[in-house]
Tab-separated table of C-alpha atoms and ligand atoms in Angstrom:
chain	number	residue	atom	x	y	z
Y	255	MET	CA	8.953	1.135	-8.430
Y	256	THR	CA	10.349	3.533	-6.172
Y	257	PRO	CA	8.905	3.316	-3.005
Y	258	TYR	CA	6.162	6.673	-1.597
Y	259	VAL	CA	6.874	7.371	1.937
Y	260	LEU	CA	4.073	9.777	3.391
Y	261	ILE	CA	5.862	11.536	6.134
Y	262	VAL	CA	3.703	12.301	9.370
Y	263	GLU	CA	5.489	14.453	11.947
Y	264	ASP	CA	4.722	18.476	12.977
Y	265	GLU	CA	8.225	19.264	14.132
Y	266	THR	CA	9.723	21.175	10.419
Y	267	SER	CA	13.666	20.364	11.583
Y	268	ILE	CA	12.833	17.076	11.358
Y	269	SER	CA	10.443	16.501	8.699
Y	270	THR	CA	13.111	18.979	6.026
Y	271	LEU	CA	15.807	16.251	7.956
Y	272	LEU	CA	14.780	13.146	7.370
Y	273	ASP	CA	12.695	14.020	3.298
Y	274	TYR	CA	15.711	15.090	2.602
Y	275	ASN	CA	18.011	12.143	3.350
Y	276	LEU	CA	14.818	9.287	2.586
Y	277	LYS	CA	15.293	11.154	-1.380
Y	278	HIS	CA	18.744	10.899	-0.689
Y	279	GLU	CA	18.101	6.465	-0.358
Y	280	GLY	CA	15.879	7.072	-3.894
Y	281	PHE	CA	12.269	7.226	-2.196
Y	282	GLU	CA	9.868	9.594	-2.918
Y	283	THR	CA	8.162	11.437	-0.178
Y	284	ALA	CA	5.778	14.016	0.550
Y	285	LEU	CA	5.312	14.883	4.006
Y	286	ALA	CA	1.797	15.871	6.084
Y	287	GLU	CA	2.052	17.497	9.561
Y	288	ASP	CA	-0.877	16.800	11.133
Y	289	GLY	CA	-3.243	13.768	11.187
Y	290	ASP	CA	-6.162	14.780	9.528
Y	291	THR	CA	-4.348	15.642	6.481
Y	292	ALA	CA	-2.058	12.546	7.582
Y	293	LEU	CA	-5.668	10.820	6.607
Y	294	LEU	CA	-6.581	12.240	3.657
Y	295	MET	CA	-3.532	11.738	1.815
Y	296	ALA	CA	-3.034	7.281	3.036
Y	297	ALA	CA	-6.397	7.501	1.112
Y	298	GLU	CA	-5.439	9.404	-1.531
Y	299	ARG	CA	-2.998	7.572	-2.892
Y	300	VAL	CA	-2.140	4.598	-0.536
Y	301	PRO	CA	1.631	5.050	0.262
Y	302	ASP	CA	4.936	1.723	0.338
Y	303	LEU	CA	5.548	3.286	3.933
Y	304	ILE	CA	4.126	5.738	6.597
Y	305	LEU	CA	7.004	7.094	9.256
Y	306	LEU	CA	4.302	8.299	11.811
Y	307	ASP	CA	5.325	11.161	14.069
Y	308	TRP	CA	3.366	10.154	18.144
Y	309	MET	CA	3.167	13.499	18.914
Y	310	LEU	CA	1.063	15.530	17.070
Y	311	PRO	CA	-1.594	18.327	16.710
Y	312	LYS	CA	-4.650	17.775	17.486
Y	313	LEU	CA	-5.266	13.625	16.339
Y	314	SER	CA	-2.375	11.937	17.717
Y	315	GLY	CA	0.009	9.730	16.096
Y	316	VAL	CA	-1.183	6.620	17.469
Y	317	GLU	CA	-5.113	7.505	16.284
Y	318	VAL	CA	-4.402	8.174	12.986
Y	319	CYS	CA	-2.037	4.249	12.954
Y	320	ARG	CA	-5.680	3.525	14.225
Y	321	ARG	CA	-7.986	4.818	11.664
Y	322	LEU	CA	-5.579	3.541	8.709
Y	323	ARG	CA	-5.873	0.093	10.195
Y	324	ARG	CA	-9.743	-0.025	10.688
Y	325	LYS	CA	-10.029	1.062	7.190
Y	326	GLU	CA	-9.127	-1.316	4.345
Y	327	ALA	CA	-7.682	0.388	2.280
Y	328	THR	CA	-5.501	1.882	4.229
Y	329	ALA	CA	-5.121	-1.177	6.673
Y	330	ASN	CA	-1.374	-2.368	5.242
Y	331	ILE	CA	-0.015	0.382	5.201
Y	332	PRO	CA	3.644	-0.442	6.780
Y	333	ILE	CA	4.342	1.638	9.390
Y	334	ILE	CA	6.793	3.058	11.107
Y	335	MET	CA	5.967	4.932	14.430
Y	336	LEU	CA	8.684	7.780	15.600
Y	337	SER	CA	8.215	8.826	19.651
Y	338	ALA	CA	10.321	11.443	21.615
Y	339	ARG	CA	8.833	9.307	23.851
Y	340	GLY	CA	10.702	5.794	25.471
Y	341	GLU	CA	9.040	4.011	28.005
Y	342	GLU	CA	8.720	0.343	27.493
Y	343	ASP	CA	4.979	0.853	27.268
Y	344	ASP	CA	4.279	3.402	25.443
Y	345	ARG	CA	6.506	0.707	22.818
Y	346	VAL	CA	4.740	-1.969	23.406
Y	347	THR	CA	1.434	0.278	22.878
Y	348	GLY	CA	2.419	1.472	19.365
Y	349	LEU	CA	3.441	-1.973	18.395
Y	350	ASP	CA	-0.666	-2.849	19.647
Y	351	ILE	CA	-2.944	-0.578	18.680
Y	352	GLY	CA	-1.194	-1.854	15.169
Y	353	ALA	CA	2.551	-0.374	13.803
Y	354	ASP	CA	4.639	-2.457	12.675
Y	355	ASP	CA	7.998	-0.732	13.499
Y	356	TYR	CA	9.048	1.256	16.693
Y	357	LEU	CA	12.107	4.006	16.876
Y	358	THR	CA	13.148	6.176	19.267
Y	359	LYS	CA	13.433	10.118	18.959
Y	360	PRO	CA	16.452	11.316	18.492
Y	361	PHE	CA	17.639	7.731	15.956
Y	362	SER	CA	19.927	7.964	14.151
Y	363	MET	CA	19.275	8.094	10.043
Y	364	PRO	CA	21.024	5.255	9.586
Y	365	GLU	CA	19.709	3.254	11.667
Y	366	LEU	CA	15.829	4.457	10.021
Y	367	LEU	CA	16.790	3.791	6.928
Y	368	ALA	CA	17.943	0.242	7.438
Y	369	ARG	CA	14.197	-0.320	9.196
Y	370	ILE	CA	12.793	1.111	5.952
Y	371	ARG	CA	14.190	-1.283	4.280
Y	372	ALA	CA	14.414	-3.903	6.598
Y	373	LEU	CA	10.367	-3.455	6.945
Y	374	LEU	CA	9.798	-3.053	3.090
Y	375	ARG	CA	11.450	-6.170	2.414
Y	376	ARG	CA	9.314	-7.755	5.017
Y	377	THR	CA	6.320	-5.924	2.123
Y	378	GLN	CA	6.404	-5.765	-1.065
Y	379	THR	CA	8.945	-8.812	-2.105
Y	380	ASN	CA	5.663	-9.557	-3.610
Y	381	ALA	CA	5.949	-5.775	-5.001
Y	382	LEU	CA	9.595	-6.507	-6.925
Y	383	SER	CA	9.204	-10.135	-7.934
Y	384	GLU	CA	8.476	-11.176	-11.750
Y	385	SER	CA	6.945	-14.007	-10.166
Y	386	LEU	CA	3.276	-13.511	-8.019
Y	387	THR	CA	1.307	-16.090	-6.030
Y	388	VAL	CA	-1.952	-15.515	-4.190
Y	389	GLY	CA	-3.517	-17.879	-3.748
Y	390	ALA	CA	-4.256	-20.308	-6.801
Y	391	LEU	CA	-3.395	-17.740	-9.315
Y	392	GLN	CA	0.845	-18.089	-10.109
Y	393	ILE	CA	1.086	-14.947	-12.813
Y	394	ASN	CA	4.511	-14.194	-14.503
Y	395	THR	CA	5.097	-10.471	-15.584
Y	396	LYS	CA	8.758	-11.076	-17.724
Y	397	ALA	CA	7.065	-14.269	-19.139
Y	398	HIS	CA	3.572	-13.143	-19.511
Y	399	ARG	CA	1.652	-15.672	-18.739
Y	400	VAL	CA	-1.047	-16.196	-15.893
Y	401	SER	CA	-1.890	-19.753	-14.697
Y	402	ARG	CA	-5.106	-20.831	-12.019
Y	403	ALA	CA	-3.896	-23.964	-10.452
Y	404	GLY	CA	-1.181	-24.311	-13.036
Y	405	LYS	CA	-3.151	-24.340	-15.584
Y	406	ASP	CA	-2.797	-21.622	-18.321
Y	407	ILE	CA	-5.382	-18.765	-18.591
Y	408	HIS	CA	-5.692	-16.220	-20.813
Y	409	LEU	CA	-6.094	-12.520	-20.497
Y	410	GLY	CA	-6.064	-9.481	-22.811
Y	411	PRO	CA	-3.369	-6.679	-22.175
Y	412	THR	CA	-5.547	-4.688	-19.948
Y	413	GLU	CA	-6.829	-7.726	-17.755
Y	414	PHE	CA	-2.742	-8.796	-17.409
Y	415	ARG	CA	-2.176	-5.115	-15.893
Y	416	LEU	CA	-4.643	-5.283	-13.392
Y	417	LEU	CA	-4.382	-9.063	-12.329
Y	418	GLU	CA	-0.559	-8.069	-11.676
Y	419	HIS	CA	-1.823	-5.187	-10.038
Y	420	PHE	CA	-4.365	-6.927	-6.932
Y	421	MET	CA	-1.822	-10.031	-6.766
Y	422	ARG	CA	1.796	-6.898	-5.963
Y	423	ARG	CA	-0.732	-6.254	-2.917
Y	424	PRO	CA	-3.388	-8.691	-2.740
Y	425	THR	CA	-6.138	-8.039	-0.128
Y	426	GLN	CA	-5.551	-4.182	-0.325
Y	427	VAL	CA	-8.589	-2.171	-1.768
Y	428	PHE	CA	-7.972	-0.119	-4.720
Y	429	SER	CA	-10.314	2.316	-6.065
Y	430	ARG	CA	-11.738	3.109	-9.515
Y	431	GLU	CA	-9.827	5.822	-9.597
Y	432	GLN	CA	-5.782	4.103	-8.108
Y	433	LEU	CA	-6.640	1.506	-10.658
Y	434	LEU	CA	-7.135	3.994	-13.343
Y	435	ASP	CA	-4.508	5.663	-12.137
Y	436	ALA	CA	-1.866	2.269	-12.103
Y	437	VAL	CA	-2.886	0.550	-14.956
Y	438	TRP	CA	-4.267	3.408	-17.709
Y	439	GLY	CA	-1.553	5.962	-15.945
Y	440	HIS	CA	-2.680	9.687	-15.104
Y	441	ASP	CA	-2.863	11.112	-18.540
Y	442	ILE	CA	-4.883	9.321	-20.556
Y	443	TYR	CA	-8.884	9.907	-19.704
Y	444	VAL	CA	-11.228	6.826	-19.110
Y	445	GLU	CA	-13.960	6.718	-17.517
Y	446	ALA	CA	-14.361	5.015	-14.492
Y	447	ARG	CA	-17.264	2.692	-15.743
Y	448	THR	CA	-13.725	1.770	-18.265
Y	449	VAL	CA	-12.876	-0.538	-15.330
Y	450	ASP	CA	-16.260	-1.774	-14.033
Y	451	VAL	CA	-15.800	-3.570	-17.687
Y	452	HIS	CA	-12.315	-4.087	-17.055
Y	453	ILE	CA	-12.518	-6.609	-14.575
Y	454	GLY	CA	-15.431	-7.616	-15.129
Y	455	ARG	CA	-13.977	-9.208	-18.480
Y	456	LEU	CA	-10.837	-10.440	-15.181
Y	457	ARG	CA	-13.652	-11.981	-13.510
Y	458	LYS	CA	-14.770	-13.734	-16.304
Y	459	ALA	CA	-11.655	-15.443	-16.582
Y	460	LEU	CA	-10.866	-15.789	-13.350
Y	461	LYS	CA	-13.577	-18.235	-12.408
Y	462	MET	CA	-13.120	-20.922	-10.221
Y	463	PRO	CA	-14.039	-24.162	-10.615
Y	464	ASP	CA	-16.500	-23.795	-8.227
Y	465	ARG	CA	-17.572	-20.586	-9.070
Y	466	THR	CA	-16.173	-18.684	-6.720
Y	467	ASP	CA	-14.980	-14.753	-7.775
Y	468	PRO	CA	-11.673	-13.747	-6.913
Y	469	ILE	CA	-12.263	-10.331	-7.339
Y	470	ARG	CA	-14.208	-9.036	-4.831
Y	471	THR	CA	-15.765	-5.429	-4.483
Y	472	VAL	CA	-16.220	-2.972	-2.115
Y	473	ARG	CA	-18.999	-1.177	-2.362
Y	474	SER	CA	-18.437	2.208	-2.491
Y	475	ALA	CA	-14.469	1.206	-1.853
Y	476	GLY	CA	-13.876	-0.930	-5.469
Y	477	TYR	CA	-12.053	-3.552	-5.963
Y	478	ALA	CA	-9.717	-6.208	-4.514
Y	479	LEU	CA	-8.782	-9.020	-5.103
Y	480	GLN	CA	-9.086	-12.391	-1.683
Y	481	PRO	CA	-6.181	-14.103	-1.391
Y	482	LYS	CA	-8.127	-17.453	-1.453
Y	483	GLY	CA	-8.226	-16.716	-5.757
W	677	LIG	CA1	5.636	15.945	16.713
């Protein structure tokens, strides 16, 4: 799994440098030159991490960060803020509004890469592991086994991939289109309604003894796995 990093930076010299170095480290990257574009891109395809410049035209980096955090689908994206400012206040503001880390320009590339890796390690243990636990649910992707509170559950292959996708990013809301891309693949034409059918089957299979539903429907947004499930 190649981590996908969205670089939000209006200074081309810096974004080019970041882009080059991240690609060289094996990351997949995309560039946004202003805040509005960044928000659109993040909503379209949720990045594994965002490098966010503080001083941007129109929407500031701080405002972009706030808006990302307010929306459920983007609320949990790891964010590193980059800033030419260095005052302690800015650092505090940056972390206050929900950035995970903060780096002052000029920064050294090895340091930035180390911070990116550290942050991804923190947030992506789940994204890489073959055995995942979320609440009472456990999945082993290698053995292809699912259990709830220690009891095996049998799932069809599509339901299995759906559940795996949810469990790698618990609480994150996925739209039908995102689920189609992740579970069925970009190249296959499947109707969005198909997602609902398989979500329905997954729900039925996962139903808790107390009838609580581990999958949450988020109106007009999509579906998410509830951690308690
Ligand atoms: Ca800037």
